[in-house]
């Protein structure tokens, strides 16, 4: 077994059945992605539309792609025909655009609300108070071509585990609050996407249902 396949297997063995693994393939070649695909894995995440559009035609059709990075509204139309989930919804304007393009494409698109939980300035996402100021029941009713399936967030890059625990705990609490207020009887509002190569075990302890892992499977990225 190759190195990539071995690392994938080690992580998968440690995931309980309710937790999905998004293999983050940004910057990785078609050959590297195929090593994971050939192990039977079908869930992949990319954070740039152009890169995804370039690689996708060279890869099998049955891959489920998630967009996990900041998405510009003018790029939505290019991914709507095939994307499985948009995890990085960070504005209502983006959500409206996804709904409109999905309607044109005759699709209903699964999305996650990205919450800004880290103390670092540079990360995209709604602030918690912005999220709580929105009536998500009304939004869902107004936008029949999207399905809001949960929340996504990134913790601070820090060795201080207590900070990471606290940030993931906040994201999970936000998920519970939204579920209780707006999505109580909607079974697909079920995802808390949190945890990356350095912190996925911590994220699972705090209730993650979806981890997004790149480096721990493919090795260090050479760029971004
Ligand atoms: C790059 C990226 C990941 C994966 O990061 P690794 O540290 O390589 O596991 C996860 N989530 C998002 C949003 C990313 O941009």
XYZ file of C-alpha atoms and ligand atoms in Angstrom:
239
model
C 0.000 0.000 0.000
C 1.320 3.457 -0.911
C 1.964 6.156 1.633
C -1.182 8.140 0.779
C -3.407 5.069 0.943
C -1.868 4.087 4.276
C -2.534 7.470 5.852
C -6.102 7.479 4.538
C -6.710 4.047 6.041
C -5.298 5.044 9.424
C -7.661 8.022 9.653
C -10.696 6.127 8.373
C -10.170 3.375 10.934
C -10.488 5.931 13.687
C -13.754 7.467 12.481
C -17.034 6.193 13.845
C -19.818 5.573 11.362
C -21.620 8.918 11.725
C -18.583 10.975 10.734
C -17.669 11.687 7.127
C -14.204 12.428 5.847
C -13.773 15.078 3.162
C -10.357 14.536 1.592
C -9.086 18.024 0.778
C -7.390 17.764 -2.601
C -6.469 21.401 -3.262
C -3.035 21.689 -4.932
C -2.912 17.894 -5.417
C -2.422 16.283 -8.797
C -4.881 14.000 -10.540
C -2.497 11.107 -9.797
C -2.473 11.860 -6.074
C -6.248 12.155 -6.001
C -6.557 8.828 -7.852
C -4.538 7.102 -5.130
C -7.305 8.029 -2.695
C -10.084 7.292 -5.182
C -8.679 3.815 -5.820
C -9.072 3.038 -2.117
C -12.810 3.495 -2.638
C -13.033 7.058 -1.341
C -15.465 9.381 -3.147
C -15.768 12.545 -1.021
C -13.350 15.335 -1.889
C -13.076 19.031 -1.087
C -11.556 21.876 -3.100
C -11.396 25.518 -2.140
C -10.910 27.157 -5.545
C -13.422 26.979 -8.369
C -10.895 27.319 -11.185
C -8.743 24.511 -9.847
C -11.770 22.260 -9.418
C -12.989 22.983 -12.954
C -9.559 22.172 -14.349
C -9.124 18.878 -12.499
C -12.659 17.495 -12.571
C -12.712 16.465 -16.260
C -9.577 14.368 -15.654
C -11.181 12.447 -12.786
C -14.031 9.919 -12.476
C -17.621 11.207 -12.581
C -18.750 9.558 -9.375
C -16.664 11.808 -7.099
C -18.753 13.935 -4.738
C -17.180 17.386 -4.638
C -17.506 19.868 -1.793
C -16.469 23.500 -2.111
C -14.839 24.481 1.179
C -13.249 27.876 0.400
C -14.561 31.391 -0.067
C -16.813 31.425 -3.129
C -17.359 34.528 -5.261
C -20.942 34.972 -6.455
C -19.854 35.231 -10.109
C -18.330 31.722 -9.947
C -21.399 29.978 -8.532
C -22.874 29.186 -11.946
C -19.853 27.116 -12.947
C -20.150 24.641 -10.071
C -23.911 24.452 -9.535
C -24.483 21.790 -12.230
C -22.398 19.189 -10.383
C -21.389 20.251 -6.859
C -22.491 18.004 -3.955
C -22.185 20.570 -1.198
C -21.100 24.178 -0.735
C -19.687 24.293 2.787
C -18.484 27.871 2.752
C -21.605 30.034 2.593
C -20.499 33.274 4.242
C -23.183 35.764 3.155
C -26.883 35.927 2.370
C -25.997 37.369 -1.019
C -24.047 34.210 -1.821
C -26.930 32.064 -0.615
C -29.377 33.944 -2.861
C -27.056 33.476 -5.822
C -26.738 29.740 -5.177
C -30.521 29.437 -4.929
C -31.055 31.332 -8.185
C -28.431 29.397 -10.139
C -29.672 26.102 -8.691
C -33.178 26.908 -9.860
C -31.862 27.577 -13.384
C -30.004 24.265 -13.300
C -33.018 22.403 -11.946
C -31.172 21.333 -8.834
C -31.397 21.629 -5.076
C -27.995 22.300 -3.544
C -26.848 21.301 -0.073
C -25.041 24.071 1.792
C -23.474 24.755 5.176
C -23.405 28.101 6.936
C -19.784 29.045 7.591
C -19.327 30.536 11.029
C -16.313 32.576 12.019
C -15.150 30.928 15.235
C -11.405 31.603 15.247
C -9.800 34.653 16.768
C -7.724 35.188 13.625
C -8.867 38.047 11.407
C -8.357 36.528 7.991
C -10.955 33.790 8.011
C -14.215 34.112 6.141
C -17.593 33.362 7.623
C -20.543 34.914 9.390
C -20.003 36.098 12.947
C -22.132 34.221 15.468
C -24.271 37.287 16.167
C -24.888 37.769 12.438
C -26.051 34.174 12.212
C -28.369 34.565 15.170
C -29.876 37.747 13.690
C -31.203 35.836 10.655
C -34.486 33.930 10.624
C -33.271 30.781 8.862
C -36.757 29.336 8.639
C -37.850 32.276 6.498
C -34.656 32.066 4.431
C -35.208 28.338 3.826
C -38.817 28.934 2.797
C -37.769 31.718 0.422
C -35.030 29.629 -1.187
C -36.449 26.255 -2.195
C -33.421 25.366 -4.328
C -31.041 25.195 -1.379
C -31.009 22.886 1.612
C -29.247 24.245 4.680
C -27.649 21.125 6.161
C -25.670 22.566 9.065
C -22.632 24.661 9.910
C -18.930 24.746 9.081
C -16.010 26.441 10.781
C -12.258 26.575 11.235
C -10.461 26.881 14.544
C -7.420 29.066 15.163
C -4.022 27.681 14.181
C -2.586 27.301 17.668
C -0.929 24.664 19.822
C -3.171 25.713 22.703
C -5.678 22.864 22.763
C -7.962 24.690 25.170
C -8.502 27.443 22.582
C -9.311 24.909 19.864
C -11.682 23.011 22.153
C -13.471 26.245 23.082
C -13.873 27.326 19.442
C -15.267 23.975 18.331
C -17.546 23.912 21.373
C -18.936 27.302 20.314
C -19.581 26.091 16.789
C -21.383 23.010 18.043
C -23.480 25.098 20.420
C -24.403 27.377 17.523
C -25.493 24.331 15.512
C -27.702 23.124 18.381
C -29.221 26.548 18.802
C -30.068 26.891 15.094
C -31.466 23.372 15.016
C -33.670 24.036 18.016
C -34.859 27.430 16.768
C -35.340 26.851 13.036
C -34.689 23.296 11.925
C -36.235 21.204 14.686
C -38.191 18.839 12.466
C -35.817 18.861 9.498
C -33.684 15.758 9.513
C -31.099 16.964 6.980
C -29.992 19.818 9.255
C -27.436 17.483 10.804
C -23.887 18.482 9.894
C -21.173 20.157 11.918
C -18.186 20.362 9.571
C -15.124 21.013 11.710
C -11.647 19.559 12.067
C -8.628 19.613 9.723
C -5.286 17.762 9.701
C -4.053 19.322 12.930
C -7.234 19.300 14.964
C -9.710 16.706 13.689
C -9.492 14.565 16.810
C -10.318 17.585 18.962
C -13.191 18.441 16.610
C -14.655 14.960 16.956
C -14.497 15.208 20.727
C -16.597 18.366 20.359
C -19.217 16.771 18.131
C -17.959 17.099 14.552
C -19.871 15.089 11.943
C -17.609 15.976 9.008
C -13.850 16.460 9.000
C -11.855 18.049 6.165
C -8.345 16.634 5.913
C -5.619 17.294 3.346
C -2.071 17.456 4.682
C -2.406 14.468 7.020
C -3.172 12.302 3.978
C -1.125 13.834 1.142
C 1.754 15.445 3.079
C 2.729 19.121 3.192
C 1.381 21.372 0.441
C 3.992 23.132 -1.689
C 1.840 26.234 -2.064
C -1.217 27.846 -0.381
C -7.103 23.511 3.213
C -8.353 23.366 4.010
C -8.565 22.240 4.817
C -7.560 21.121 4.983
O -6.403 21.572 5.604
P -5.257 20.549 6.047
O -4.558 21.259 7.127
O -4.416 20.329 4.826
O -5.913 19.299 6.492
C -9.761 22.151 5.494
N -10.705 23.112 5.403
C -10.529 24.201 4.646
C -11.606 25.215 4.595
C -9.348 24.361 3.927
O -9.190 25.473 3.174
